[in-house]
XYZ file of C-alpha atoms in Angstrom:
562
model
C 0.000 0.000 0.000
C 2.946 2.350 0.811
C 4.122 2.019 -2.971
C 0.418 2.703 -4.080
C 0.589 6.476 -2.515
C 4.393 6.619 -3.248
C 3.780 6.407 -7.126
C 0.876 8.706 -6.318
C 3.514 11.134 -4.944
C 5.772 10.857 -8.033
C 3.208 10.982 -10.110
C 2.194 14.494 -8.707
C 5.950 15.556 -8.222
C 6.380 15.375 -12.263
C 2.978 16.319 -13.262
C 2.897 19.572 -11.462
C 6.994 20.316 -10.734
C 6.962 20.311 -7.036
C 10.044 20.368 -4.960
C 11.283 16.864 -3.651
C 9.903 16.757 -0.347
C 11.169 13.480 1.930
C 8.619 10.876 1.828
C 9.916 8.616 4.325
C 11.596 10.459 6.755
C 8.311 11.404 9.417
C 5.788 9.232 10.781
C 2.014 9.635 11.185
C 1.168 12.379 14.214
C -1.940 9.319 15.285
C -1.465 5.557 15.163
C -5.000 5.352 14.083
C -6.063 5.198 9.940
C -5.662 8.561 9.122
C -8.746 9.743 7.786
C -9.460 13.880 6.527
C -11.926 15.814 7.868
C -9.866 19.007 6.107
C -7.397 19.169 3.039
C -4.537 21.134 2.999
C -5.491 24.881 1.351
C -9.511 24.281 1.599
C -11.299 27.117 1.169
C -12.151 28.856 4.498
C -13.429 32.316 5.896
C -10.930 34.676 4.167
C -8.151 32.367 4.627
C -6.321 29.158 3.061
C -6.474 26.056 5.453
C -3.192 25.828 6.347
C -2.892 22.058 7.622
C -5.373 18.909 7.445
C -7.554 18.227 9.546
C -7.260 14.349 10.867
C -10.787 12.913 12.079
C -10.224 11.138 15.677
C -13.229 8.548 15.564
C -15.172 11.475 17.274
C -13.260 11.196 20.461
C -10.709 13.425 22.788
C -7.668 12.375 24.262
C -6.215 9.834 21.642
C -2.102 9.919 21.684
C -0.688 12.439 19.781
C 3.104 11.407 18.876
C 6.022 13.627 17.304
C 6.593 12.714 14.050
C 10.300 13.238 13.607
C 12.846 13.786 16.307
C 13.245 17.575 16.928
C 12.991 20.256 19.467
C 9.816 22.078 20.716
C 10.127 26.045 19.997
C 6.803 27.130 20.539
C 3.504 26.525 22.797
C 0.641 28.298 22.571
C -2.051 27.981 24.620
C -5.644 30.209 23.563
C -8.827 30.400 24.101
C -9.916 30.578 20.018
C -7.245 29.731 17.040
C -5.427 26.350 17.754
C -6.440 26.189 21.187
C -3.627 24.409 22.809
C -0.725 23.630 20.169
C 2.504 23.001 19.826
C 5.571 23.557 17.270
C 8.755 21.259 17.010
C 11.607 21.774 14.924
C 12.975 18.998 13.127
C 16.373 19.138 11.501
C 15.225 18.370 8.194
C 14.305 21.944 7.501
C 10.796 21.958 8.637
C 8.402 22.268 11.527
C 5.257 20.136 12.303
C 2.419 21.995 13.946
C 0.079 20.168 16.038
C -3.270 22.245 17.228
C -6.562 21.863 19.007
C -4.888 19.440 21.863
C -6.750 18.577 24.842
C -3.257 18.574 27.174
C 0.125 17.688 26.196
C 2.599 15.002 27.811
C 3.232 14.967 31.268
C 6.603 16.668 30.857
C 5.426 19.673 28.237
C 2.091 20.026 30.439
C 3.897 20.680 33.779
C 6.314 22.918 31.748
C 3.504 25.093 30.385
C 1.731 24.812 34.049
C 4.638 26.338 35.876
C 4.947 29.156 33.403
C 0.454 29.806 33.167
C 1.037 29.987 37.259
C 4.426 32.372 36.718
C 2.434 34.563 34.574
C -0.963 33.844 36.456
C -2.905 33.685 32.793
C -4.585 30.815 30.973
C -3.562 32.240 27.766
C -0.029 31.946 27.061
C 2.634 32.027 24.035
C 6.147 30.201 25.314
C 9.251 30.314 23.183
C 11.456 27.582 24.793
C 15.302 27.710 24.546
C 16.430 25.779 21.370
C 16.653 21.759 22.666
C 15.505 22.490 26.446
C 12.551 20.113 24.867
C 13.759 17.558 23.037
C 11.283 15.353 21.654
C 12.703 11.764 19.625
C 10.216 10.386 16.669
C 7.413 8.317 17.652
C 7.103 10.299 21.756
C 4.181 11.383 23.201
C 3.647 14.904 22.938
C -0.406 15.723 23.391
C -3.712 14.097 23.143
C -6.162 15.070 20.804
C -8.572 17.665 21.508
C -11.244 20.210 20.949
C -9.683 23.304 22.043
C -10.229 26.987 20.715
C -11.825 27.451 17.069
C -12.350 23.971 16.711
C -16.150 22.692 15.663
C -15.301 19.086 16.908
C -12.836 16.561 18.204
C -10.083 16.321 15.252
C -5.844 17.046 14.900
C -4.848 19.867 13.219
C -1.910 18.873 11.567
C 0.657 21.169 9.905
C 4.235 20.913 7.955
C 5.879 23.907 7.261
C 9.326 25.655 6.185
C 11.301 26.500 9.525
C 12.922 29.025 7.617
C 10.134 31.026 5.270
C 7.124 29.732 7.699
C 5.366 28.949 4.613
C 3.171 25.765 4.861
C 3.256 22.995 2.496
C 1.065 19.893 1.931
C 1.593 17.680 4.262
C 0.564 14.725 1.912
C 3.540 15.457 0.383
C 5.677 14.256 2.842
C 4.212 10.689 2.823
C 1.557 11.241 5.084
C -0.704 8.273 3.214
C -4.487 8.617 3.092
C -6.851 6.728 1.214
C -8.056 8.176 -1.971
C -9.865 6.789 -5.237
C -12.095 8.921 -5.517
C -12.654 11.438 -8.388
C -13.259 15.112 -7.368
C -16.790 16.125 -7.607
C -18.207 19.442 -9.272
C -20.926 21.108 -8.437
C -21.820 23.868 -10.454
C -20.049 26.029 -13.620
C -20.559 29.571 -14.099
C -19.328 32.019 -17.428
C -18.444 35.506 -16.752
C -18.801 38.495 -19.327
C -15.416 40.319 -18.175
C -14.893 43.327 -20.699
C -17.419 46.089 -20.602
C -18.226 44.899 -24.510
C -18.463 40.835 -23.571
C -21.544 38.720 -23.637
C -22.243 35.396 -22.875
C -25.505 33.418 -23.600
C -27.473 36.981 -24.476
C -26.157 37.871 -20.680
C -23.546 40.603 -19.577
C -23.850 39.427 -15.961
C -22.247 35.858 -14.869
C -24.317 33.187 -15.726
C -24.638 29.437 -14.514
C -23.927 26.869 -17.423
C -25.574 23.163 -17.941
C -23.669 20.475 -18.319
C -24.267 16.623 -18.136
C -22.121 13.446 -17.120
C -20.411 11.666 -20.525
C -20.122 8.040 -21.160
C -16.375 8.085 -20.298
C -16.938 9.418 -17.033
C -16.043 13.244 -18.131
C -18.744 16.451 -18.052
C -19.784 18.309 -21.122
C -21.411 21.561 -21.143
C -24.067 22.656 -23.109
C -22.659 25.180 -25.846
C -21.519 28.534 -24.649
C -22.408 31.721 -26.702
C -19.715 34.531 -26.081
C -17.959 37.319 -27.636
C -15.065 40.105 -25.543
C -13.546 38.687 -22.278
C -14.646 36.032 -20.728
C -13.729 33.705 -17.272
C -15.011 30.663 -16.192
C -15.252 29.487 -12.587
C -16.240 26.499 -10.581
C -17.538 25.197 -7.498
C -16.188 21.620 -6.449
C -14.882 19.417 -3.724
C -12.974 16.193 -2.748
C -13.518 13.584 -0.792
C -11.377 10.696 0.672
C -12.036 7.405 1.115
C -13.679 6.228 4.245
C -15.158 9.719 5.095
C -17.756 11.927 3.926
C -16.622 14.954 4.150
C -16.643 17.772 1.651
C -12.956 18.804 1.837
C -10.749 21.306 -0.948
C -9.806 20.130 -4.284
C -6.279 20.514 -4.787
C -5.611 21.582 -8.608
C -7.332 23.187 -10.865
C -5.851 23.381 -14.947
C -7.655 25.678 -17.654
C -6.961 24.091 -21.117
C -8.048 26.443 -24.322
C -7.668 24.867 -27.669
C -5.106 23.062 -26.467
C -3.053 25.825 -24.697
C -2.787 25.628 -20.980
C -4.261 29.233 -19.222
C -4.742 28.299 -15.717
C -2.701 25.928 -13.850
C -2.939 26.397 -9.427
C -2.404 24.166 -6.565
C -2.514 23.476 -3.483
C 1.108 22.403 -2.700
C 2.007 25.285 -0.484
C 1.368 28.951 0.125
C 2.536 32.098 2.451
C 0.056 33.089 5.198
C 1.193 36.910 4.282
C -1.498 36.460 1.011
C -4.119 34.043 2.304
C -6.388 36.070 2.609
C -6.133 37.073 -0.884
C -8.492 33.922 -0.996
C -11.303 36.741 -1.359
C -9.908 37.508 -4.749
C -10.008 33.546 -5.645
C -13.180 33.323 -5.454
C -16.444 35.254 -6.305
C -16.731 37.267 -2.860
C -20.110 38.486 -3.940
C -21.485 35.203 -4.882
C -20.566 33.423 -1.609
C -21.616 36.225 0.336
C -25.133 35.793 -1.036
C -25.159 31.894 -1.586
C -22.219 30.718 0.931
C -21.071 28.542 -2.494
C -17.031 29.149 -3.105
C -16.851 29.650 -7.118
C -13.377 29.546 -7.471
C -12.588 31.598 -10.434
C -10.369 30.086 -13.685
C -9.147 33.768 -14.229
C -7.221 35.928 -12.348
C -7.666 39.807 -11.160
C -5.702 42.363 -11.036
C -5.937 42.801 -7.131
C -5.290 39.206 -6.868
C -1.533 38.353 -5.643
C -1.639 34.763 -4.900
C 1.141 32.896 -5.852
C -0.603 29.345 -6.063
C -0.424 30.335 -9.879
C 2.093 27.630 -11.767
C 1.327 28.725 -14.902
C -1.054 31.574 -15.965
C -1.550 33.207 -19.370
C -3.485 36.331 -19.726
C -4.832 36.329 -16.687
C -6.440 32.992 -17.347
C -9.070 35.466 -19.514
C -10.470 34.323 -23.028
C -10.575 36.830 -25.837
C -13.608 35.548 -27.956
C -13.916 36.772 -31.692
C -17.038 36.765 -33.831
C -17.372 33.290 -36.112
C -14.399 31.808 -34.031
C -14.993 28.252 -31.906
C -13.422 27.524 -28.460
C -12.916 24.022 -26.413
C -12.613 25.238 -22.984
C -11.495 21.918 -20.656
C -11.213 22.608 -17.129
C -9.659 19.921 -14.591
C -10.473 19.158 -11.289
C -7.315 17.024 -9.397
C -7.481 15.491 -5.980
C -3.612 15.087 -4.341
C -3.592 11.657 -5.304
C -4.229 12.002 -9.147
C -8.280 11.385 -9.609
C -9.112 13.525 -11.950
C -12.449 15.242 -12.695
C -12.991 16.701 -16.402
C -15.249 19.593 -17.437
C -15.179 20.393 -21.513
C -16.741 23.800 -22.468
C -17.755 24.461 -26.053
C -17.777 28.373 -27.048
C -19.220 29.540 -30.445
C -18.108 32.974 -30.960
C -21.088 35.258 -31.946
C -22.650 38.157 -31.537
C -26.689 38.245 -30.360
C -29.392 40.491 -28.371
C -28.652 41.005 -24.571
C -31.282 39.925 -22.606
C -29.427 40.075 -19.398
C -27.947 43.644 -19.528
C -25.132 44.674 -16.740
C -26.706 45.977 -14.023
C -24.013 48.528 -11.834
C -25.755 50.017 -8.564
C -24.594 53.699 -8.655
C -24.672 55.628 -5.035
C -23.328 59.065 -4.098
C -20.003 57.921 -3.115
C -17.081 55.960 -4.889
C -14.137 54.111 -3.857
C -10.814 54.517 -5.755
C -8.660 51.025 -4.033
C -5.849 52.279 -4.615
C -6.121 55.300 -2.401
C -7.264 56.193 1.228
C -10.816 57.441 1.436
C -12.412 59.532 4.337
C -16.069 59.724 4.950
C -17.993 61.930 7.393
C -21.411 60.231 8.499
C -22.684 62.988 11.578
C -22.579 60.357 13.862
C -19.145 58.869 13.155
C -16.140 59.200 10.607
C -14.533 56.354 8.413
C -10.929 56.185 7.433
C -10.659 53.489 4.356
C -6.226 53.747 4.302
C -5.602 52.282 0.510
C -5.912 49.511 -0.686
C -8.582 48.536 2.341
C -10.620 46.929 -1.019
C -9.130 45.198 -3.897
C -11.546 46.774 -6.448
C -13.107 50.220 -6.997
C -16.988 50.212 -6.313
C -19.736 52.627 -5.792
C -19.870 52.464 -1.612
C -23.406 52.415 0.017
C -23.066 55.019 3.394
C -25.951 55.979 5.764
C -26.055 57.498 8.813
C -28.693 57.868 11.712
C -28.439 58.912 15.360
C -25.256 56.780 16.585
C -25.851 54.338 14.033
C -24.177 54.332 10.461
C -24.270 51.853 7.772
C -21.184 51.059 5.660
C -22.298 49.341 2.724
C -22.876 45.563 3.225
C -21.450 42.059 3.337
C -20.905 41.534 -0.233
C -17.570 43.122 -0.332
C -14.513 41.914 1.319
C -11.849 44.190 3.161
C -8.294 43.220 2.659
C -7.035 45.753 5.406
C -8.229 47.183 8.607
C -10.024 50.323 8.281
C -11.246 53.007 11.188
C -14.537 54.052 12.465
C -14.444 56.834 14.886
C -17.731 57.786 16.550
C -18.062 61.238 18.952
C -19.494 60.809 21.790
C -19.181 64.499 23.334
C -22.979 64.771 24.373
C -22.478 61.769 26.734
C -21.495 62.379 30.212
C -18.338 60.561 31.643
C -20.276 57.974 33.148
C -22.624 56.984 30.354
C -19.214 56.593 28.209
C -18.062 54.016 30.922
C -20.816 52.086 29.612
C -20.758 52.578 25.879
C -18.875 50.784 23.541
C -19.112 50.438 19.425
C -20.881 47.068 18.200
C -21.580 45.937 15.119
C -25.041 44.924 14.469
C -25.860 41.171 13.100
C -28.548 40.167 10.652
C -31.342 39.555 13.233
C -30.607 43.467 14.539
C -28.011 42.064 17.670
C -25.027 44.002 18.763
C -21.920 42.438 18.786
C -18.907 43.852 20.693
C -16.639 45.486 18.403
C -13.572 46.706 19.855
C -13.611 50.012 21.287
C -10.469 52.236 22.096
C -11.676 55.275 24.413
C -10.173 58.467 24.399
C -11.729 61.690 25.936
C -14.950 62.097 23.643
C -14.128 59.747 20.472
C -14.352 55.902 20.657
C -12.073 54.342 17.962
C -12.579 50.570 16.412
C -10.353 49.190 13.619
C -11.996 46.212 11.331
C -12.454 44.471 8.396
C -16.223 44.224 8.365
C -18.542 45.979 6.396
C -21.640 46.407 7.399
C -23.741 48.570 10.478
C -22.528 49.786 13.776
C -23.585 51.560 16.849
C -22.833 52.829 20.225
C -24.472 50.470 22.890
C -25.119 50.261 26.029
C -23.732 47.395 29.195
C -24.793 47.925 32.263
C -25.475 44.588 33.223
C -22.368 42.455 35.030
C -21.513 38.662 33.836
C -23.115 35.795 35.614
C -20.991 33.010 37.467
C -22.867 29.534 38.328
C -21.429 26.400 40.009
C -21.558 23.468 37.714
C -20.822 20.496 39.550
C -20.809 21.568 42.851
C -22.624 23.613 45.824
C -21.706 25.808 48.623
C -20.345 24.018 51.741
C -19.793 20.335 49.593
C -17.172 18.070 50.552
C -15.519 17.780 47.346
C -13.164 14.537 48.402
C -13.232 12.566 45.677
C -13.734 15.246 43.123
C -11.193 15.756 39.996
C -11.907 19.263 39.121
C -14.543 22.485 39.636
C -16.440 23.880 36.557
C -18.471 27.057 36.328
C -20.324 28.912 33.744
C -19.718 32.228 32.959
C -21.631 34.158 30.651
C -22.145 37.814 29.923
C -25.436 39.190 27.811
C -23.925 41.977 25.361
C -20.141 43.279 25.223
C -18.824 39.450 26.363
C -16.239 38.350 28.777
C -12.908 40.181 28.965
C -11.229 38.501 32.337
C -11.409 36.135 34.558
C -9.450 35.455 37.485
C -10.011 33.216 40.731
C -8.498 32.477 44.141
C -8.396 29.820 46.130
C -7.490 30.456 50.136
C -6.728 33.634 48.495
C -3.709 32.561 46.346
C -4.384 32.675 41.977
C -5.680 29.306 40.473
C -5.191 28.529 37.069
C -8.935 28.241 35.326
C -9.348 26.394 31.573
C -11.430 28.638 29.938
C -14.012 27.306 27.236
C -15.632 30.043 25.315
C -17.821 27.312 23.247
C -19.375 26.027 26.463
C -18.998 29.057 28.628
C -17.210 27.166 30.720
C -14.224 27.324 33.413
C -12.754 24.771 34.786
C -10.047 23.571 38.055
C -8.322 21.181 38.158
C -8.001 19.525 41.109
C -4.235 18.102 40.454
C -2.923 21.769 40.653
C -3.829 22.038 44.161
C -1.506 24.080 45.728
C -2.661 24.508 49.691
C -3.029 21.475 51.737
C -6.059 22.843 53.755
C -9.259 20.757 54.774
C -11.557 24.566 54.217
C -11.119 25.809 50.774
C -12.487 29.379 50.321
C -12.982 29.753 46.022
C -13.033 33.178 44.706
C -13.841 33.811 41.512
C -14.130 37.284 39.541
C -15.245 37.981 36.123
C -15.796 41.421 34.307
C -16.612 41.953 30.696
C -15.713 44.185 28.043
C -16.806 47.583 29.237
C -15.542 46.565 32.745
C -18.670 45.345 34.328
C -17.811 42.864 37.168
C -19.121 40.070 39.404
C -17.676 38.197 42.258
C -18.705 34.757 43.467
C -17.924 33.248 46.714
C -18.290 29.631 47.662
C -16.589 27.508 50.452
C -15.780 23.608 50.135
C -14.129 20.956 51.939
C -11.455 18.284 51.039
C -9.410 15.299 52.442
């Protein structure tokens, strides 16, 4: 089976040019079939997926072991992200990245312990001194988990460059999975690109028809098109022995024989992942949540996934001309999915005509843009947007409106909102949120200085000043007031707060610091029990929370122990 994936490996190594990457020298992170939930560069929210994701038969706590002998240089431990993970170094010139642990060995646990007690915080970053933790292939390190922005039990598994950072496939390095499976597609749309273009009677994108072939490959019905056109597509993978939907990992554009488009998923630098909004049609998956990745290539769009790319992956269709458009789909292991578009060139009647909503205001990308609402001012610095557009603004009584969700910010941009007619203690409780689809406020990040409140994001949409004036709960989970707690392996409380959200948390127990695990899915934090550090028979528990704007609560409880 090894030499199955192997000549799956060289195959892809000569068919798309990639660098020699050892196939033998690390082992599996699980000693369980490794089966995907994720694929290395999946689509995600305005990012490439950076690892895979390795399913752990719905469970926590399975061994996690290093997969090359190495040194650990980084822990992080966070309440989103990764959750718990950890980064060794392996002399080969890379560095495996293992994320959403449960805990980690013995050793590395009481390591990061000692230093979350030094620095009395959950959350903590640790840069250990090169070899003070040597790990040897094949040791435990962790046990799987579901820790920070993780949606369920699974490994997040990464390889990447120790010296550029930049993370590559880590199917490339022998990791084998099970795949005979041929990508699937789901849906084929035709843009009109030049102001002049047209396809099927339509200057706006259109979806195409296609059907299934006897030899397994997809034609499409014929295409009508003259100017610039693009073609994109919406597909997926999947592995054998799972279900999951996961990333396709090449996609070639093939016109009359000459190759356009060629990108993979082989490796990429976080620095442009989020560029991924320029992959694929923003507005579409705003309005549908369907990724069409796009065959052609913007002008804003600085990926470098691109192997080979001529004119922008664009088609130039003339009058009386014919086109054979053939677009494949590759999974990592070869499995190939073919699409084959015929064009006619030819000009006919629009039916569709290009419809371009025009407001008052209009963004030039390229350069910063201020706008004054009344009720707040917005700094756009350039090249916030990767396109020009005509910007929707409204304003109301400390409420303005900045456009919608259909356009993606590449950069951080500024909303300032004056809050002069408020007295110093209503500003206490006042902070800038960002208003969801069903109307809710959402905490946005508010800097406070004398009578302006600041946030920085990359959010379009609406945003007013609210009001907290109501304090976080606290509630005992598994235990009461005055309980001997003997036999008991740990203390959990919920902690919730009803508008800006939790900021801190701290507790005390006999009045010295406790570290808490703090759970933001559940609400939940949690004591354990091992880190007891006074040997008393009367333990007083103090806990404090305060959220966002600074409102607080304390809760009090006494238990006993043998």
């Amino acid at each position: 089976m090894k030499g199955f994936f192997l000549g799956f490996f060289l195959f892809t190594s000569m068919f798309y040019g990639q660098a020699p990457y050892p196939t033998d020298y690390f082992r599996p992170p699980l000693d369980i079939p490794i089966v995907l939930s994720g694929t290395f560069g999946e689509l995600r929210s305005n990012h490439f997926h950076a690892g895979i994701d390795i399913k752990t038969q719905q469970r926590q706590g399975l061994p996690v072991y290093a997969i090359g002998e190495g040194t650990v240089t980084r822990i992080k431990v966070s309440e989103w992200g990764y959750g718990k993970g950890l980064y060794i170094a392996h002399p080969n010139g890379y560095t495996s990245v293992y994320g959403h642990l449960q805990k980690f060995s013995p050793e590395i646990e009481a390591y990061v312990k000692n230093i979350q007690y030094q620095k009395k915080s959950f959350e903590v970053e640790i840069f250990p001194q090169f070899s003070e933790l040597k790990v040897q292939k094949g040791d435990l390190i962790a046990y799987t988990g579901n820790t920070g922005g993780s949606a369920g039990p699974h490994l997040h598994f990464e390889i990447r460059s120790s010296a550029s950072e930049m993370p590559t496939n880590p199917l490339l390095h022998g990791i084998e999975v099970r795949d005979a499976t041929d990508p699937t597609l789901l849906s084929v749309y035709a843009y009109p690109l030049s102001g002049n273009a047209q396809v099927n009677q339509s200057q706006e994108k259109i979806k195409l028809k296609y059907h299934r072939q006897s030899d397994g490959t997809y034609l499409a019905d014929k295409v009508t098109a003259l100017g610039t056109i693009g073609f994109g597509i919406n597909a997926f993978d999947r592995q054998d022995l799972a279900a999951n939907q996961n990333g396709v990992y090449s996609v070639k554009q093939i016109v009359n024989g000459k190759l356009y488009t060629d990108f993979n998923f082989e490796t990429f630098s976080f620095t442009e992942s989020r560029y991924i909004n320029t992959l694929i049609d923003y507005n579409h998956y705003s309005t549908y949540r369907e990724r069409i990745q796009k065959c052609f290539k913007d002008e804003s769009n600085l990926l470098g996934i691109y192997k080979t790319i001529y004119n922008n992956g664009k088609i130039e269709v003339s009058e009386g001309l014919s086109y054979n458009v053939e677009i494949d789909i590759y999974d990592l292991a070869g499995n190939l999915t073919k699409l084959v578009i015929p064009v006619e060139g030819k000009l006919e009647e629009i039916k569709i005509p290009k419809i371009e909503e025009k407001t008052d205001n209009y963004i030039i990308a390229k350069k910063p843009n201020n706008f004054d609402l009344g009720a707040a001012k917005v700094y756009f610095p350039a090249n916030t947007f990767y396109d020009n557009f005509y910007i929707d603004l409204k304003n109301g009584q400390d409420t303005i409106t900045i456009h919608n969700s259909k356009v993606p910010a590449h950069r951080n941009f500024t909303i300032t909102f004056d809050v002069s007619k408020y007295t110093d203690e209503e500003r206490k409780q006042l902070f800038i949120a960002r208003l969801d689809n069903n109307r809710s406020a959402n905490y946005a990040s508010t800097y406070k200085r004398g009578t302006t409140f600041t946030t920085r994001t990359r959010d379009l949409g609406t945003y007013t000043l609210a009001k907290d004036t109501v304090a976080p709960q606290i509630r005992p989970q598994n235990f009461k007031d005055k309980q001997w707690l003997t036999n008991y392996s740990y203390l959990s409380l919920k902690i919730t707060d009803d508008l800006s959200g939790i900021d801190t948390y701290n507790a005390t127990l006999n009045g010295e610091w406790i570290l808490l695990e703090y759970e933001p899915k559940t609400n939940t934090i949690t004591y354990n029990f091992d880190d007891l550090i006074l040997d008393k028979k009367q333990c007083n528990l103090k806990v404090v929370v305060t959220d966002n704007i600074g409102n607080s609560s304390t809760f009090t409880s006494t238990f006993y122990r043998k």
